[in-house]
XYZ file of C-alpha atoms in Angstrom:
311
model
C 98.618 123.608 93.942
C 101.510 123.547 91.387
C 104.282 123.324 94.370
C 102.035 120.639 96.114
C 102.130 118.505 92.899
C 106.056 119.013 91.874
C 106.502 117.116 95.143
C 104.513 113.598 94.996
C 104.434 110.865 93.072
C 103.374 111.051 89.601
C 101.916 107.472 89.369
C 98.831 109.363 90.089
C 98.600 110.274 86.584
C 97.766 106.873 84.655
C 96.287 104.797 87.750
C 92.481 103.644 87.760
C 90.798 101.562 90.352
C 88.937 98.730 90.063
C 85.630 98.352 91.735
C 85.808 95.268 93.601
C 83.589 95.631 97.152
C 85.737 94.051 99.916
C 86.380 94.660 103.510
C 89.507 94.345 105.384
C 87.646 93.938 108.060
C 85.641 90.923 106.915
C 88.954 88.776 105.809
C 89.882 86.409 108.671
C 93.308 86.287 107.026
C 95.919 85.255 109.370
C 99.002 86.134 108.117
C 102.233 83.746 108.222
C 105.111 84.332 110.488
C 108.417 85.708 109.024
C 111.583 87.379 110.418
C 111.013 90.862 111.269
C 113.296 92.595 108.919
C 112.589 95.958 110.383
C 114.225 94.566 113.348
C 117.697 94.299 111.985
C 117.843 98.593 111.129
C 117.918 101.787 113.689
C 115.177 104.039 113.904
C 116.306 107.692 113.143
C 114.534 110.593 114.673
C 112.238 111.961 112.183
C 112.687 115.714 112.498
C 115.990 115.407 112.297
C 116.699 112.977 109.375
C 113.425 115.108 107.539
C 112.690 118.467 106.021
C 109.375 119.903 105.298
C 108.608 119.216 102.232
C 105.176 121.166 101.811
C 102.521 122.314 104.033
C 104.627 122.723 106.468
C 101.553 124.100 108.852
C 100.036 120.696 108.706
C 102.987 118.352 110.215
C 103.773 118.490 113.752
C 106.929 116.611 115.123
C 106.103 114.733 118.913
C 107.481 112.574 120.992
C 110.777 114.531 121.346
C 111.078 114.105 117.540
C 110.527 109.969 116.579
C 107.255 110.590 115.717
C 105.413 112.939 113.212
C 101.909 113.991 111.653
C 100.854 115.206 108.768
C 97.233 116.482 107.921
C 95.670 117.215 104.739
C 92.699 120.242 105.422
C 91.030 121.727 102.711
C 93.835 124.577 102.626
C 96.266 122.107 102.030
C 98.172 118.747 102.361
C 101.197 118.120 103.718
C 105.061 116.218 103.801
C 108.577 115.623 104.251
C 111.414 114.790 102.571
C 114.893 113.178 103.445
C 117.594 115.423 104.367
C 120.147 112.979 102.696
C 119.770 111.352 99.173
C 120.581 107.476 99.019
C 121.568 105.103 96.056
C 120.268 101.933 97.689
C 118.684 100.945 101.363
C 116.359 99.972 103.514
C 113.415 102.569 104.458
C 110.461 101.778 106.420
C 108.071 103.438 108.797
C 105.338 103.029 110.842
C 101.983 104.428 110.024
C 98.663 104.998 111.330
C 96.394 106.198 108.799
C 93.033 108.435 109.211
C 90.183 106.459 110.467
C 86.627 107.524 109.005
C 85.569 107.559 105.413
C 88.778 109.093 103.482
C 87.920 108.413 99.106
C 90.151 110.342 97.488
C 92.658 110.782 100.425
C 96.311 109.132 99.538
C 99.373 108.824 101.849
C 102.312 108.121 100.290
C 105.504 106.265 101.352
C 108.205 106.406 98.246
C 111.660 107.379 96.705
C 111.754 109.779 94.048
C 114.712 112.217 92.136
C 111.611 114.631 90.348
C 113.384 117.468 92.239
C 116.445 116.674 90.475
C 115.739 114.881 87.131
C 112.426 116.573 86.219
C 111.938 115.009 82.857
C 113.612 111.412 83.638
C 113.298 110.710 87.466
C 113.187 107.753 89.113
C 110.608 106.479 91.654
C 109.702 103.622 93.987
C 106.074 103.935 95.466
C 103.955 103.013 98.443
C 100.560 104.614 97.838
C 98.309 104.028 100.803
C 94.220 104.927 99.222
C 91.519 106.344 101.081
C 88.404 104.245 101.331
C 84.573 105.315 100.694
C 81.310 103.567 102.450
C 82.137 100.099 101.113
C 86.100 100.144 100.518
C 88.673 100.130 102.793
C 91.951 101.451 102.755
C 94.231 99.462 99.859
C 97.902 99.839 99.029
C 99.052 100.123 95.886
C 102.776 99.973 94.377
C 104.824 100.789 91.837
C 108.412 101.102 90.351
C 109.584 103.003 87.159
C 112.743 104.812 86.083
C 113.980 107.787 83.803
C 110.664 109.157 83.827
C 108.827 106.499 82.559
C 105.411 107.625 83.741
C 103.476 106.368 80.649
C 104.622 102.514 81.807
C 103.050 102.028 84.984
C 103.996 99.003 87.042
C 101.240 98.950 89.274
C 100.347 96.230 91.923
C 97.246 97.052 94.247
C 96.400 95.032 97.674
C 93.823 94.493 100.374
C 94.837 94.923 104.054
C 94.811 91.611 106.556
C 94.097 94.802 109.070
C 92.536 97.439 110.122
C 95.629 100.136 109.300
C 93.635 103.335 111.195
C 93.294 101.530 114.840
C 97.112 101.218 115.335
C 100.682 101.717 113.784
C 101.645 99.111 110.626
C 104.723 98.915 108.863
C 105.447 99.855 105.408
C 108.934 99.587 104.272
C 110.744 99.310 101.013
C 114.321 97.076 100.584
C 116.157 98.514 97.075
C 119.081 97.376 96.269
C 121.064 96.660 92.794
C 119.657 92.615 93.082
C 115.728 93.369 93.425
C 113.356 96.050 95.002
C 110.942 94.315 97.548
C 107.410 95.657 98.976
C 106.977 94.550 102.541
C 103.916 95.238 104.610
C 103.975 94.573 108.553
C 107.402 92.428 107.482
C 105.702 90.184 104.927
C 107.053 90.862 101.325
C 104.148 91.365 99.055
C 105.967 91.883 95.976
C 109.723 91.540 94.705
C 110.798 93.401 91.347
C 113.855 91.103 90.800
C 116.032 93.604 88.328
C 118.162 91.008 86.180
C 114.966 90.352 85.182
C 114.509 93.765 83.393
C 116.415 96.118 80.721
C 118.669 98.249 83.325
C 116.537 101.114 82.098
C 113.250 100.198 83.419
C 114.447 100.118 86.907
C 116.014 103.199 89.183
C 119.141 103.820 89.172
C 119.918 107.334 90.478
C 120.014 109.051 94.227
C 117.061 109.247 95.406
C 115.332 110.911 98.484
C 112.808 108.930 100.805
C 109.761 111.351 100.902
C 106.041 110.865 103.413
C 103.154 112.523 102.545
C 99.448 113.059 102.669
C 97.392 114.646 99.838
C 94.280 115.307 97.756
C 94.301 112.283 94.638
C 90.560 113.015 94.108
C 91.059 112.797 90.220
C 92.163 109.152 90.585
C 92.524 107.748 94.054
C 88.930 106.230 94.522
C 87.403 104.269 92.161
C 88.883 106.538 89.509
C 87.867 109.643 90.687
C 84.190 108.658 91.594
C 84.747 109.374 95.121
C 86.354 112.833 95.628
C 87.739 114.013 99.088
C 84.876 114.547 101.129
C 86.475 117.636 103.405
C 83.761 117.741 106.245
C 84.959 114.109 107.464
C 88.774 116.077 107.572
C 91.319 117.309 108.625
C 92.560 113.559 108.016
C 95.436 112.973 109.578
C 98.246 110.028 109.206
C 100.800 109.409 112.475
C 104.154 108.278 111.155
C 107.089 106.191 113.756
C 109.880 104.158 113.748
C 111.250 105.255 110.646
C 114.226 103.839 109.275
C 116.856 104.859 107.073
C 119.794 102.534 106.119
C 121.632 101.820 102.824
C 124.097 104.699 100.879
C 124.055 107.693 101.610
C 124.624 109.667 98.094
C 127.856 112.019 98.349
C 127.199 114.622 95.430
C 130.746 115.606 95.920
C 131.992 112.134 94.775
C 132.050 109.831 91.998
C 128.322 108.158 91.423
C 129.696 105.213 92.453
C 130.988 106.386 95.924
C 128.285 106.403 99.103
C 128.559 106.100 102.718
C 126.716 103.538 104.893
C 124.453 105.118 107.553
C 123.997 101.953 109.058
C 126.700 101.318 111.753
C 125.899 97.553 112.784
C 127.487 95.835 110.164
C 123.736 94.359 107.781
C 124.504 96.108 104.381
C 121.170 96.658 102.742
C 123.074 97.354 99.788
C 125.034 94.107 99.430
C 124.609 91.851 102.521
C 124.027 88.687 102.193
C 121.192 88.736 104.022
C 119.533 91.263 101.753
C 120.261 89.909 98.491
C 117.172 87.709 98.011
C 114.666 86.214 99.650
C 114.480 83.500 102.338
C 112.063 80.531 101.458
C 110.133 81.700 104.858
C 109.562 85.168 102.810
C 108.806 83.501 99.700
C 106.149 81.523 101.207
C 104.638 84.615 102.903
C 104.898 86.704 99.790
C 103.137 83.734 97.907
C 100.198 83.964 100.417
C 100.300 87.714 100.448
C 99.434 87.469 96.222
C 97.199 84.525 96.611
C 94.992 86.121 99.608
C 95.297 90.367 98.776
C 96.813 90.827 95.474
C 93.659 92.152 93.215
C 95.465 94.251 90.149
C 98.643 93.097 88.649
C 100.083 95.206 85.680
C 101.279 92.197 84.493
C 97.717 90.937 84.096
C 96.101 94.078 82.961
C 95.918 92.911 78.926
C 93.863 95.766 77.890
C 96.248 98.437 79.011
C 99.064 96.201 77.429
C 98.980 94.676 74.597
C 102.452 93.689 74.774
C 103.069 92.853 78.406
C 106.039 94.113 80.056
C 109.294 92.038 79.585
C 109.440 91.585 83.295
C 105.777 89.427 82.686
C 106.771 87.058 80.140
């Protein structure tokens, strides 16, 4: 249990859910159309760009490779982890998650440096959360740097979708202008960094990690909802992953990286990449309108002095 917790996000630790009952499945939400960013980055085979993280039992590689699974059982959950460390880039996959009831059951999608800087990592999180009787799955975010875990920037969302009858995309864009949250292409939040002290946002290598696991203490409604193990093994398919940006050379200076990404689109500093189009403004404006139900930045009883970021 110890190893299985060294290796996922520790936003888990101050997060509580609010109590709201909506369906995905009742919200005739149609969302707007915007350029398919996920379209402009190769898909890497993911037993080859990946290394078992944990439970290595529980994840099966198919499909000659581009696609994986993980499972969390009651023995165990399961992940991977990049093979290669990056300082900025575009990373995004394709996900299915486990259909049934699933409280307390969290799949993650994020970039963290724990492994390396214990006591001041860095992290970037997609937290997908398992749903009880009335509750569907939600996906929650955050962003915090030099282990910062007491100053949670959480965001939390309602699906447009059903995410366990097909694949979805989840993918993150970080780069040293902003770090953007984009779900099926539409950006649902944008932490623009000249915004914040340099400290508050990551800085350092990180590696791009996938995994499923047991948040019982927190996940659902708090912890109300534990995993319920006779609905598992639950199981989340992962695809089309992508990895572009800089790839972190520890033999070089900090400052030096190499692009993965062959066609030319920098993640890092194209222009393309640097901010958003009005098209994705307007879909990230409906996407916080329509879905958006916790905001850190509205959360005054947790803060009593709001982040800088939310003034």
């Amino acid at each position: 249990m110890t190893h299985l917790h060294q290796n996922l996000p520790f936003s888990f630790l101050l997060i509580f859910s609010l109590t709201t009952l909506v369906s995905s499945h009742s919200r005739p939400y149609s969302p707007p159309s915007v350029t398919h960013i996920t379209n402009s980055f190769p898909h890497v085979t993911i037993e080859s760009a990946f290394s078992n993280a944990f439970g290595a039992s529980n994840v099966k590689f198919l499909s000659n490779g581009s696609m994986a699974t993980l499972a969390l059982d009651k023995i165990s959950g399961s992940g991977l982890v990049s093979q290669s460390r990056y300082s900025y880039g575009f990373f995004s996959a394709a996900i299915k998650l486990p259909a049934g009831l699933s409280p307390g059951v969290v799949v993650a999608f994020y970039l963290s440096n724990a492994d390396k800087f214990p006591h001041n990592h860095d992290e970037i999180d997609i937290e997908l959360l398992g749903h009880d009787k009335r509750n569907d799955w939600v996906i929650q975010t955050n962003i915090y740097a030099n282990g910062s875990v007491r100053t949670g920037r959480e965001e939390k969302f309602y699906l447009w979708f059903d995410p366990t009858q097909q694949h979805h995309y989840y993918s993150i864009l970080w780069n040293s202008y902003h770090t953007v949250f984009f779900v099926d292409n539409i950006p649902v939040r944008e932490f623009i960094h000249k915004n914040t002290p340099s400290f508050i946002y990551p800085l350092k290598p990180m590696s791009l990690y996938a995994t499923i696991w047991d948040g019982s203490e927190w996940a659902t409604h708090g912890g109300k909802y534990p995993v319920n193990y006779k609905y598992g093994p639950f199981v989340v398919s992962l695809a089309e992953m992508e990895l572009s940006g800089c790839i972190n050379d520890p033999k070089s200076p900090i400052s030096s990286c190499s692009k993965s990404n062959p066609s030319g689109l920098d993640p890092v500093d194209g222009a393309e990449f640097i901010k958003l189009s009005q098209q994705q403004i307007g879909a990230m404006d409906w996407a916080r309108r329509k879905l958006m139900f916790y905001s850190y930045c509205n959360d005054r009883t947790r803060y009593k002095v709001l982040p800088p970021e939310c003034q």
